[in-house]
Amino acid sequence: MAGSRLGGLILALNLLSLLILFVGALLLNEWRRNLVEARLESLTSQAELLANVLGELGITQGEPTPYLDTLAASQWLRDNFIPPGQRVRLYDQNGLLIIDSYTVTEQIPGSALEPALPAGTPPPPPPDPQAESLRADRARQVLADEVSRALDGAPQSTVRRSEMGERVVSVSLPVRHVRDVLGVLTIEAGDVDETLDAQRRALMPFAFVALAVSLLTSLLIHLFVARPILRLSAAAHQVRLQRARAISLPDLEERKDEIGDLARSLETMTATLSDRMDAIERFAADVSHEIKNPLTSIRSALETLELVKDPKDKARLTALLQQDVGRLDRLITDISNASRLDAELSRDRPRTVNLSKLLSDIAGVYQATERAGDVTVRLEDGLDGAARVVGREGPLGQVFRNLIDNARSFSPPDHAVRVTVDRQGEHVRVRVEDDGPGIPPDNLETVFQRFYTSRPKGAAFGGNSGLGLSIARQIIEAHGGVIHAENRTDDTGAVLGARFVVSLPRAGLGLKARPRNGGEGVND
């Protein structure tokens, strides 16, 4: 989720609700612990005061072996200390109960009035006697253990269950006369459950805030994630149904998060597809027009052939038919190559290509098949075999073969086409020069248009389809390069020939490529 604005927002909002609950729980746990500790301290102070009074204010008899006066202790406790909500019990030095404040004050444990049930509510089922008995036995045993430890002289403070199943805070202190332990005083407060209920009630605001934050998070995700994605889906559906050629949602494209990136990517993709469809439609129209010309010529020649009686005229018409058929064959072949070009470029991954070796192999083929009077091909490598680019070897070879074939077709016999390789900044530059008539200044750019042809006088009609230079530019631009045409001139400005210049980025400039033929990539 690194660098993700939308993911960070969702994570922050979700963590916020959890953080609220976590902080609330920590605060309430601390508050509960503080309340219990404060209650224990309060009960301990009260128990210490009572134990000191019982041990020092003459409520003992039997010197030199003192013991508690049960009647006097009960009277004193009833007259001086019976706080509401608390229970005081006094045990003798043998651990036997001698005073219970509930008995002294006629209170009955668990006798508080329960709230009335709403009308029509069935009464709760009666408690199980056996379970009640087991619970009371366990509570009495825990209390007996607490009293036994206090008789040994160790003050006790704890939270335990009473015989009625209530949670109580209990303090048991030994009652001393000088150093003698005369008994144990136990004070317990049964308001722990009320404290816990108050804690739960105090937690509710945090829970409601966390719920509100979660609802707000859900609403924000719906507004800023779900709805925009639904809009993008609907727009894509419109494109699929051909009701629109491209997706355009300016308000989403202005966003600086992943939704904005997605909207911009979809718009760019659909705009590219729309441009591709327009290009296909134009290409289909151009193909239809270019194919129609040789077909019309063939049909006219066939219709005339039946009317011609002179063998020489028939031979001339037959030659014209063969020329048109050859022209149509070249045209269909080039159209097929052009239509497959995009697929080939997308299938073949870029690799590090040794352009010097590729051009040397191409020039070697022309030199090996050269005949007397043919235009020769000369390679001048200014980089000594170190010209390396990132690309696809097959399409790049097609580019330079097209340029060399085009230059040879315009060059006079016994002349040469020169291919030079050098470096221009961070690019490898390849120039293909001929000694032909050059290119009209107005056509230096139009020569790269599809089906454009301009041949010198005397050249065979229909020998070119007009797609070679268009294909060459398409391949070079797909490799991040540039191709342009210019004329060679002398000092007086006279045209000496044409020159096509190709510029491609050098390998090793941050481009990722696989080495060609399994070798290691080279970074110049």
Short mmCIF file of C-alpha atoms in Angstrom, two decimals, residues 47-512:
data_model
loop_
_atom_site.label_atom_id
_atom_site.label_comp_id
_atom_site.label_asym_id
_atom_site.label_seq_id
_atom_site.Cartn_x
_atom_site.Cartn_y
_atom_site.Cartn_z
CA ALA A 47 -11.17 -2.07 59.12
CA GLU A 48 -7.96 -0.81 60.74
CA LEU A 49 -9.93 1.75 62.74
CA LEU A 50 -12.48 -0.83 63.92
CA ALA A 51 -9.81 -3.43 64.73
CA ASN A 52 -7.86 -0.90 66.80
CA VAL A 53 -10.97 0.15 68.68
CA LEU A 54 -12.03 -3.43 69.36
CA GLY A 55 -8.54 -4.32 70.53
CA GLU A 56 -7.77 -1.25 72.67
CA LEU A 57 -11.00 0.24 74.11
CA GLY A 58 -11.65 -2.33 76.85
CA ILE A 59 -13.84 -4.66 74.88
CA THR A 60 -11.67 -7.48 76.09
CA GLN A 61 -11.74 -9.56 79.20
CA GLY A 62 -9.95 -12.54 80.73
CA GLU A 63 -6.58 -11.10 81.64
CA PRO A 64 -3.91 -12.34 81.24
CA THR A 65 -5.57 -14.18 78.36
CA PRO A 66 -7.80 -11.54 76.73
CA TYR A 67 -10.69 -12.38 74.45
CA LEU A 68 -13.46 -10.49 72.73
CA ASP A 69 -16.64 -9.70 74.56
CA THR A 70 -19.26 -10.76 72.02
CA LEU A 71 -22.16 -8.82 73.48
CA ALA A 72 -20.22 -5.60 74.00
CA ALA A 73 -18.65 -5.82 70.51
CA SER A 74 -22.05 -6.31 68.89
CA GLN A 75 -23.49 -3.35 70.79
CA TRP A 76 -20.57 -1.14 69.86
CA LEU A 77 -20.70 -2.07 66.16
CA ARG A 78 -24.46 -1.48 66.02
CA ASP A 79 -24.17 1.90 67.73
CA ASN A 80 -21.09 3.20 65.98
CA PHE A 81 -20.51 1.54 62.57
CA ILE A 82 -23.08 0.14 60.24
CA PRO A 83 -22.53 1.95 56.91
CA PRO A 84 -25.08 1.24 54.16
CA GLY A 85 -24.05 -1.25 51.47
CA GLN A 86 -21.35 -2.83 53.63
CA ARG A 87 -21.23 -6.00 55.71
CA VAL A 88 -19.10 -6.42 58.82
CA ARG A 89 -18.29 -9.81 60.35
CA LEU A 90 -16.24 -10.54 63.44
CA TYR A 91 -14.56 -13.89 64.09
CA ASP A 92 -12.94 -15.12 67.29
CA GLN A 93 -9.43 -16.43 67.54
CA ASN A 94 -10.67 -19.90 66.54
CA GLY A 95 -12.21 -18.62 63.32
CA LEU A 96 -15.81 -18.92 64.53
CA LEU A 97 -18.28 -16.23 63.52
CA ILE A 98 -19.44 -14.26 66.54
CA ILE A 99 -20.93 -11.13 64.96
CA ASP A 100 -22.55 -10.45 61.53
CA SER A 101 -23.74 -6.91 60.83
CA TYR A 102 -26.64 -8.25 58.78
CA THR A 103 -27.82 -10.11 61.91
CA VAL A 104 -27.20 -7.20 64.23
CA THR A 105 -29.06 -4.71 61.99
CA GLU A 106 -31.66 -7.21 60.84
CA GLN A 107 -30.49 -6.91 57.22
CA ILE A 108 -30.88 -9.89 54.91
CA PRO A 109 -28.25 -10.45 52.23
CA GLY A 110 -29.69 -9.92 48.77
CA SER A 111 -32.95 -8.52 50.19
CA ALA A 112 -32.83 -5.31 48.16
CA LEU A 113 -36.00 -4.72 46.21
CA GLU A 114 -35.64 -5.77 42.61
CA PRO A 115 -37.17 -3.52 39.93
CA ALA A 116 -40.70 -4.41 38.92
CA LEU A 117 -41.03 -6.32 35.66
CA PRO A 118 -42.99 -4.72 32.82
CA ALA A 119 -46.58 -5.81 32.44
CA GLY A 120 -46.92 -9.05 30.57
CA THR A 121 -43.31 -10.12 31.18
CA PRO A 122 -43.14 -13.67 32.53
CA PRO A 123 -41.27 -14.04 35.84
CA PRO A 124 -37.73 -15.44 35.66
CA PRO A 125 -37.34 -19.14 36.31
CA PRO A 126 -36.56 -20.06 39.93
CA PRO A 127 -32.88 -20.74 40.71
CA ASP A 128 -31.62 -24.28 40.90
CA PRO A 129 -31.35 -25.17 44.66
CA GLN A 130 -28.46 -27.53 44.11
CA ALA A 131 -26.49 -24.95 42.09
CA GLU A 132 -27.27 -22.28 44.72
CA SER A 133 -26.00 -24.59 47.48
CA LEU A 134 -22.76 -25.38 45.63
CA ARG A 135 -22.13 -21.70 44.98
CA ALA A 136 -22.73 -20.77 48.62
CA ASP A 137 -20.41 -23.55 49.79
CA ARG A 138 -17.64 -22.33 47.52
CA ALA A 139 -18.10 -18.75 48.72
CA ARG A 140 -18.01 -19.80 52.38
CA GLN A 141 -14.85 -21.83 51.77
CA VAL A 142 -13.11 -18.85 50.12
CA LEU A 143 -14.11 -16.64 53.03
CA ALA A 144 -12.88 -19.25 55.57
CA ASP A 145 -9.51 -19.35 53.83
CA GLU A 146 -9.34 -15.56 53.93
CA VAL A 147 -10.15 -15.51 57.67
CA SER A 148 -7.60 -18.27 58.36
CA ARG A 149 -4.82 -16.28 56.72
CA ALA A 150 -5.85 -13.18 58.66
CA LEU A 151 -5.68 -15.15 61.95
CA ASP A 152 -2.07 -15.86 61.09
CA GLY A 153 -1.50 -12.09 61.29
CA ALA A 154 -1.50 -11.28 57.57
CA PRO A 155 -4.03 -8.62 56.48
CA GLN A 156 -6.13 -9.75 53.48
CA SER A 157 -7.76 -7.69 50.71
CA THR A 158 -9.39 -9.23 47.65
CA VAL A 159 -12.34 -9.27 45.25
CA ARG A 160 -14.45 -12.40 45.56
CA ARG A 161 -17.95 -13.83 45.21
CA SER A 162 -20.41 -13.72 48.14
CA GLU A 163 -22.82 -16.50 49.11
CA MET A 164 -25.46 -14.81 46.96
CA GLY A 165 -23.15 -14.83 43.92
CA GLU A 166 -22.44 -11.10 44.02
CA ARG A 167 -18.96 -9.74 43.43
CA VAL A 168 -17.69 -8.05 46.59
CA VAL A 169 -14.58 -6.19 47.68
CA SER A 170 -13.41 -7.75 50.94
CA VAL A 171 -10.84 -6.76 53.60
CA SER A 172 -9.95 -9.00 56.56
CA LEU A 173 -7.68 -7.70 59.34
CA PRO A 174 -6.58 -9.37 62.61
CA VAL A 175 -7.94 -7.77 65.80
CA ARG A 176 -4.98 -7.38 68.16
CA HIS A 177 -4.54 -6.60 71.80
CA VAL A 178 -0.90 -5.62 72.04
CA ARG A 179 0.54 -8.59 70.15
CA ASP A 180 -2.17 -11.12 70.74
CA VAL A 181 -4.61 -11.86 67.90
CA LEU A 182 -8.07 -11.87 69.43
CA GLY A 183 -9.99 -12.46 66.18
CA VAL A 184 -10.56 -11.26 62.63
CA LEU A 185 -12.64 -8.34 61.41
CA THR A 186 -13.99 -8.70 57.84
CA ILE A 187 -15.58 -5.82 55.93
CA GLU A 188 -16.99 -6.34 52.45
CA ALA A 189 -18.72 -3.96 50.03
CA GLY A 190 -21.10 -5.39 47.47
CA ASP A 191 -21.08 -2.48 45.00
CA VAL A 192 -18.44 -3.96 42.61
CA ASP A 193 -21.08 -5.07 40.12
CA GLU A 194 -22.50 -1.58 40.15
CA THR A 195 -19.03 -0.26 39.44
CA LEU A 196 -18.66 -2.70 36.52
CA ASP A 197 -22.07 -1.70 35.19
CA ALA A 198 -21.01 1.92 35.41
CA GLN A 199 -17.87 0.98 33.51
CA ARG A 200 -19.88 -0.67 30.78
CA ARG A 201 -22.14 2.34 30.57
CA ALA A 202 -19.07 4.57 30.37
CA LEU A 203 -17.77 2.45 27.47
CA MET A 204 -20.93 3.02 25.46
CA PRO A 205 -19.98 6.53 24.26
CA PHE A 206 -16.72 5.16 22.90
CA ALA A 207 -18.61 2.35 21.18
CA PHE A 208 -21.08 4.79 19.67
CA VAL A 209 -18.27 7.05 18.48
CA ALA A 210 -16.48 4.05 16.96
CA LEU A 211 -19.74 2.99 15.28
CA ALA A 212 -20.23 6.50 13.94
CA VAL A 213 -16.67 6.54 12.60
CA SER A 214 -17.22 3.15 10.95
CA LEU A 215 -20.44 4.39 9.34
CA LEU A 216 -18.68 7.54 8.20
CA THR A 217 -15.85 5.42 6.80
CA SER A 218 -18.33 3.27 4.90
CA LEU A 219 -20.05 6.38 3.55
CA LEU A 220 -16.74 7.92 2.46
CA ILE A 221 -15.64 4.70 0.77
CA HIS A 222 -19.00 4.57 -1.01
CA LEU A 223 -18.76 8.20 -2.14
CA PHE A 224 -15.09 8.31 -3.06
CA VAL A 225 -14.46 4.71 -4.20
CA ALA A 226 -17.58 2.73 -5.03
CA ARG A 227 -19.54 5.43 -6.87
CA PRO A 228 -16.60 6.58 -9.05
CA ILE A 229 -15.83 2.97 -9.97
CA LEU A 230 -19.49 2.45 -10.89
CA ARG A 231 -19.32 5.56 -13.07
CA LEU A 232 -16.18 4.28 -14.77
CA SER A 233 -17.84 0.90 -15.26
CA ALA A 234 -20.91 2.54 -16.79
CA ALA A 235 -18.72 4.64 -19.11
CA ALA A 236 -16.79 1.54 -20.18
CA HIS A 237 -20.12 -0.21 -20.79
CA GLN A 238 -21.17 2.64 -23.08
CA VAL A 239 -17.94 2.24 -25.04
CA ARG A 240 -18.53 -1.51 -25.27
CA LEU A 241 -22.03 -0.91 -26.65
CA GLN A 242 -20.46 1.52 -29.17
CA ARG A 243 -22.51 4.41 -27.88
CA ALA A 244 -19.31 6.33 -27.24
CA ARG A 245 -15.80 6.22 -28.71
CA ALA A 246 -13.93 7.27 -25.56
CA ILE A 247 -14.34 7.73 -21.80
CA SER A 248 -14.27 11.32 -20.54
CA LEU A 249 -14.96 12.05 -16.85
CA PRO A 250 -13.13 15.32 -16.08
CA ASP A 251 -14.12 15.46 -12.40
CA LEU A 252 -12.60 12.02 -11.76
CA GLU A 253 -9.51 12.69 -13.86
CA GLU A 254 -8.63 15.68 -11.68
CA ARG A 255 -8.36 13.50 -8.57
CA LYS A 256 -4.86 12.84 -7.26
CA ASP A 257 -5.45 9.28 -6.03
CA GLU A 258 -5.80 5.83 -7.59
CA ILE A 259 -9.32 6.59 -8.88
CA GLY A 260 -7.91 9.56 -10.76
CA ASP A 261 -5.10 7.40 -12.13
CA LEU A 262 -7.64 4.80 -13.25
CA ALA A 263 -9.86 7.43 -14.88
CA ARG A 264 -6.92 8.98 -16.73
CA SER A 265 -5.68 5.56 -17.82
CA LEU A 266 -9.12 4.56 -19.11
CA GLU A 267 -9.51 7.85 -20.96
CA THR A 268 -6.07 7.48 -22.52
CA MET A 269 -6.76 3.87 -23.43
CA THR A 270 -10.14 4.58 -25.01
CA ALA A 271 -8.78 7.65 -26.80
CA THR A 272 -5.98 5.50 -28.19
CA LEU A 273 -8.49 2.86 -29.26
CA SER A 274 -10.62 5.55 -30.88
CA ASP A 275 -7.59 6.89 -32.76
CA ARG A 276 -6.73 3.33 -33.76
CA MET A 277 -10.25 2.77 -35.05
CA ASP A 278 -10.08 6.02 -37.02
CA ALA A 279 -6.72 4.97 -38.44
CA ILE A 280 -8.15 1.55 -39.39
CA GLU A 281 -11.09 3.21 -41.12
CA ARG A 282 -8.75 5.52 -43.04
CA PHE A 283 -6.47 2.61 -43.86
CA ALA A 284 -9.41 0.57 -45.12
CA ALA A 285 -10.52 3.48 -47.31
CA ASP A 286 -6.98 3.95 -48.66
CA VAL A 287 -6.60 0.21 -49.31
CA SER A 288 -9.91 0.12 -51.12
CA HIS A 289 -8.83 3.02 -53.30
CA GLU A 290 -5.37 1.61 -54.04
CA ILE A 291 -6.65 -1.87 -54.86
CA LYS A 292 -9.38 -0.48 -57.07
CA ASN A 293 -6.87 1.10 -59.47
CA PRO A 294 -5.06 -2.10 -60.58
CA LEU A 295 -8.34 -4.01 -60.60
CA THR A 296 -9.87 -1.41 -62.89
CA SER A 297 -6.83 -1.60 -65.15
CA ILE A 298 -7.00 -5.42 -65.21
CA ARG A 299 -10.72 -5.42 -66.04
CA SER A 300 -10.22 -2.88 -68.81
CA ALA A 301 -7.35 -4.91 -70.28
CA LEU A 302 -9.37 -8.12 -70.17
CA GLU A 303 -12.32 -6.47 -71.89
CA THR A 304 -10.04 -5.05 -74.58
CA LEU A 305 -8.12 -8.30 -75.02
CA GLU A 306 -11.13 -10.02 -76.61
CA LEU A 307 -11.44 -7.27 -79.23
CA VAL A 308 -7.76 -7.09 -80.22
CA LYS A 309 -6.71 -9.25 -83.20
CA ASP A 310 -3.12 -8.09 -83.65
CA PRO A 311 -0.71 -10.48 -81.84
CA LYS A 312 1.56 -7.58 -80.91
CA ASP A 313 -1.29 -5.68 -79.28
CA LYS A 314 -2.35 -8.84 -77.46
CA ALA A 315 1.19 -9.32 -76.19
CA ARG A 316 1.29 -5.69 -75.03
CA LEU A 317 -2.04 -6.13 -73.22
CA THR A 318 -0.85 -9.38 -71.68
CA ALA A 319 2.29 -7.65 -70.43
CA LEU A 320 0.11 -4.90 -68.97
CA LEU A 321 -2.01 -7.54 -67.22
CA GLN A 322 1.09 -9.16 -65.78
CA GLN A 323 2.35 -5.78 -64.61
CA ASP A 324 -0.96 -4.99 -62.90
CA VAL A 325 -1.10 -8.43 -61.31
CA GLY A 326 2.43 -7.95 -59.98
CA ARG A 327 1.51 -4.49 -58.76
CA LEU A 328 -1.56 -5.91 -57.02
CA ASP A 329 0.51 -8.70 -55.49
CA ARG A 330 3.08 -6.23 -54.09
CA LEU A 331 0.31 -4.01 -52.82
CA ILE A 332 -1.47 -6.85 -51.03
CA THR A 333 1.83 -8.09 -49.58
CA ASP A 334 2.73 -4.63 -48.21
CA ILE A 335 -0.80 -4.14 -46.88
CA SER A 336 -0.56 -7.48 -45.10
CA ASN A 337 2.80 -6.53 -43.60
CA ALA A 338 1.46 -3.16 -42.48
CA SER A 339 -1.62 -4.70 -40.86
CA ARG A 340 0.50 -7.23 -38.94
CA LEU A 341 3.04 -4.68 -37.80
CA ASP A 342 1.32 -3.61 -34.57
CA ALA A 343 0.80 -7.22 -33.49
CA GLU A 344 4.42 -8.11 -34.22
CA LEU A 345 5.71 -5.10 -32.31
CA SER A 346 3.56 -5.95 -29.27
CA ARG A 347 4.47 -9.67 -29.24
CA ASP A 348 8.25 -9.34 -29.58
CA ARG A 349 9.82 -7.92 -26.42
CA PRO A 350 12.62 -5.34 -26.87
CA ARG A 351 16.16 -6.67 -26.65
CA THR A 352 19.64 -5.23 -26.88
CA VAL A 353 20.40 -5.19 -30.60
CA ASN A 354 23.88 -4.72 -32.06
CA LEU A 355 22.91 -2.29 -34.82
CA SER A 356 26.42 -2.35 -36.32
CA LYS A 357 26.24 -6.11 -36.87
CA LEU A 358 22.66 -5.92 -38.19
CA LEU A 359 23.60 -3.30 -40.80
CA SER A 360 26.75 -5.21 -41.70
CA ASP A 361 24.69 -8.36 -42.37
CA ILE A 362 22.17 -6.43 -44.48
CA ALA A 363 24.90 -4.72 -46.53
CA GLY A 364 26.64 -8.09 -46.96
CA VAL A 365 23.50 -9.60 -48.51
CA TYR A 366 23.29 -6.78 -51.08
CA GLN A 367 27.01 -7.09 -51.87
CA ALA A 368 26.76 -10.86 -52.26
CA THR A 369 23.92 -10.57 -54.80
CA GLU A 370 25.34 -7.58 -56.66
CA ARG A 371 25.56 -7.77 -60.48
CA ALA A 372 27.37 -5.70 -63.05
CA GLY A 373 25.77 -2.27 -63.34
CA ASP A 374 23.82 -2.60 -60.07
CA VAL A 375 23.79 0.09 -57.42
CA THR A 376 26.22 -0.95 -54.71
CA VAL A 377 25.70 -0.65 -50.94
CA ARG A 378 28.54 0.64 -48.77
CA LEU A 379 28.58 0.61 -44.97
CA GLU A 380 30.67 3.10 -42.96
CA ASP A 381 30.55 2.30 -39.22
CA GLY A 382 31.91 5.20 -37.21
CA LEU A 383 31.34 3.30 -33.94
CA ASP A 384 33.49 0.28 -34.84
CA GLY A 385 30.79 -2.30 -34.18
CA ALA A 386 29.64 -0.74 -30.89
CA ALA A 387 26.31 0.70 -32.07
CA ARG A 388 23.76 -0.90 -29.72
CA VAL A 389 20.12 0.00 -29.28
CA VAL A 390 17.14 -1.49 -27.49
CA GLY A 391 14.57 -2.80 -29.94
CA ARG A 392 13.32 -5.64 -32.10
CA GLU A 393 15.80 -6.94 -34.62
CA GLY A 394 13.28 -8.07 -37.26
CA PRO A 395 11.35 -4.80 -37.62
CA LEU A 396 14.56 -2.73 -37.45
CA GLY A 397 16.04 -4.83 -40.26
CA GLN A 398 12.88 -4.24 -42.30
CA VAL A 399 13.30 -0.47 -41.85
CA PHE A 400 16.83 -0.35 -43.20
CA ARG A 401 16.07 -2.74 -46.06
CA ASN A 402 13.16 -0.49 -47.07
CA LEU A 403 15.39 2.59 -46.95
CA ILE A 404 18.19 0.92 -48.92
CA ASP A 405 15.76 -0.46 -51.54
CA ASN A 406 14.17 2.97 -51.89
CA ALA A 407 17.59 4.63 -52.28
CA ARG A 408 18.73 2.05 -54.88
CA SER A 409 15.57 2.56 -56.90
CA PHE A 410 16.38 6.27 -57.30
CA SER A 411 20.15 5.91 -57.82
CA PRO A 412 21.72 5.78 -61.33
CA PRO A 413 23.44 2.53 -62.38
CA ASP A 414 27.00 1.95 -61.19
CA HIS A 415 26.50 4.40 -58.31
CA ALA A 416 26.45 3.61 -54.61
CA VAL A 417 24.09 3.87 -51.66
CA ARG A 418 26.05 4.87 -48.56
CA VAL A 419 24.97 3.75 -45.07
CA THR A 420 26.85 5.54 -42.28
CA VAL A 421 26.61 4.92 -38.54
CA ASP A 422 27.71 7.40 -35.88
CA ARG A 423 26.77 8.77 -32.49
CA GLN A 424 24.79 11.93 -31.86
CA GLY A 425 24.53 12.69 -28.14
CA GLU A 426 22.68 9.82 -26.47
CA HIS A 427 21.41 8.46 -29.78
CA VAL A 428 22.76 6.24 -32.53
CA ARG A 429 22.33 7.89 -35.93
CA VAL A 430 22.07 5.98 -39.22
CA ARG A 431 22.10 7.85 -42.55
CA VAL A 432 21.14 6.31 -45.88
CA GLU A 433 22.28 8.46 -48.86
CA ASP A 434 21.79 8.06 -52.59
CA ASP A 435 22.87 9.92 -55.75
CA GLY A 436 19.38 10.25 -57.17
CA PRO A 437 17.37 13.34 -58.15
CA GLY A 438 16.46 14.13 -54.53
CA ILE A 439 13.07 14.91 -53.07
CA PRO A 440 10.99 17.99 -53.84
CA PRO A 441 11.11 20.27 -50.76
CA ASP A 442 7.33 20.16 -50.44
CA ASN A 443 7.41 16.35 -50.26
CA LEU A 444 10.08 15.86 -47.57
CA GLU A 445 7.33 14.98 -45.10
CA THR A 446 4.63 13.62 -47.39
CA VAL A 447 6.94 10.79 -48.57
CA PHE A 448 6.13 9.09 -45.26
CA GLN A 449 2.41 9.14 -45.89
CA ARG A 450 0.66 5.87 -46.66
CA PHE A 451 0.44 4.96 -50.40
CA TYR A 452 2.45 8.01 -51.43
CA THR A 453 4.58 7.38 -54.56
CA SER A 454 6.69 9.75 -56.64
CA ARG A 455 9.00 8.06 -59.14
CA PRO A 456 11.50 9.65 -61.53
CA LYS A 457 10.77 9.73 -65.23
CA GLY A 458 11.35 6.40 -66.92
CA ALA A 459 10.79 4.35 -63.77
CA ALA A 460 8.47 1.35 -64.08
CA PHE A 461 4.89 2.24 -63.11
CA GLY A 462 3.50 0.25 -60.18
CA GLY A 463 6.89 -0.91 -58.96
CA ASN A 464 6.22 0.44 -55.47
CA SER A 465 3.18 0.28 -53.21
CA GLY A 466 3.89 3.51 -51.33
CA LEU A 467 3.89 1.76 -47.95
CA GLY A 468 7.61 1.19 -47.34
CA LEU A 469 8.48 4.58 -45.85
CA SER A 470 5.22 4.72 -43.90
CA ILE A 471 6.02 1.35 -42.32
CA ALA A 472 9.59 2.51 -41.61
CA ARG A 473 8.39 5.58 -39.69
CA GLN A 474 5.86 3.53 -37.73
CA ILE A 475 8.57 1.07 -36.62
CA ILE A 476 11.10 3.77 -35.71
CA GLU A 477 8.57 5.74 -33.66
CA ALA A 478 7.57 2.52 -31.85
CA HIS A 479 11.25 2.26 -30.79
CA GLY A 480 11.30 5.83 -29.45
CA GLY A 481 13.29 7.11 -32.41
CA VAL A 482 12.92 9.67 -35.18
CA ILE A 483 13.20 9.41 -38.95
CA HIS A 484 13.22 12.26 -41.47
CA ALA A 485 14.20 12.95 -45.05
CA GLU A 486 16.44 15.69 -46.45
CA ASN A 487 18.36 16.52 -49.63
CA ARG A 488 22.11 16.44 -50.11
CA THR A 489 23.37 19.66 -51.65
CA ASP A 490 26.70 21.08 -52.72
CA ASP A 491 28.11 24.51 -51.98
CA THR A 492 25.96 26.10 -54.66
CA GLY A 493 22.77 24.54 -53.32
CA ALA A 494 22.42 22.02 -56.13
CA VAL A 495 20.76 18.77 -55.09
CA LEU A 496 23.17 15.80 -55.10
CA GLY A 497 20.72 13.21 -53.83
CA ALA A 498 18.41 12.25 -50.99
CA ARG A 499 19.30 11.36 -47.43
CA PHE A 500 17.17 9.52 -44.85
CA VAL A 501 18.28 9.96 -41.23
CA VAL A 502 17.25 7.54 -38.45
CA SER A 503 17.98 8.36 -34.80
CA LEU A 504 17.50 5.70 -32.08
CA PRO A 505 18.21 5.87 -28.30
CA ARG A 506 21.40 4.06 -27.30
CA ALA A 507 21.18 0.97 -25.10
CA GLY A 508 22.00 1.45 -21.42
CA LEU A 509 19.99 4.65 -20.85
CA GLY A 510 17.62 3.16 -18.27
CA LEU A 511 15.81 1.01 -20.85
CA LYS A 512 15.03 -2.56 -19.77
#
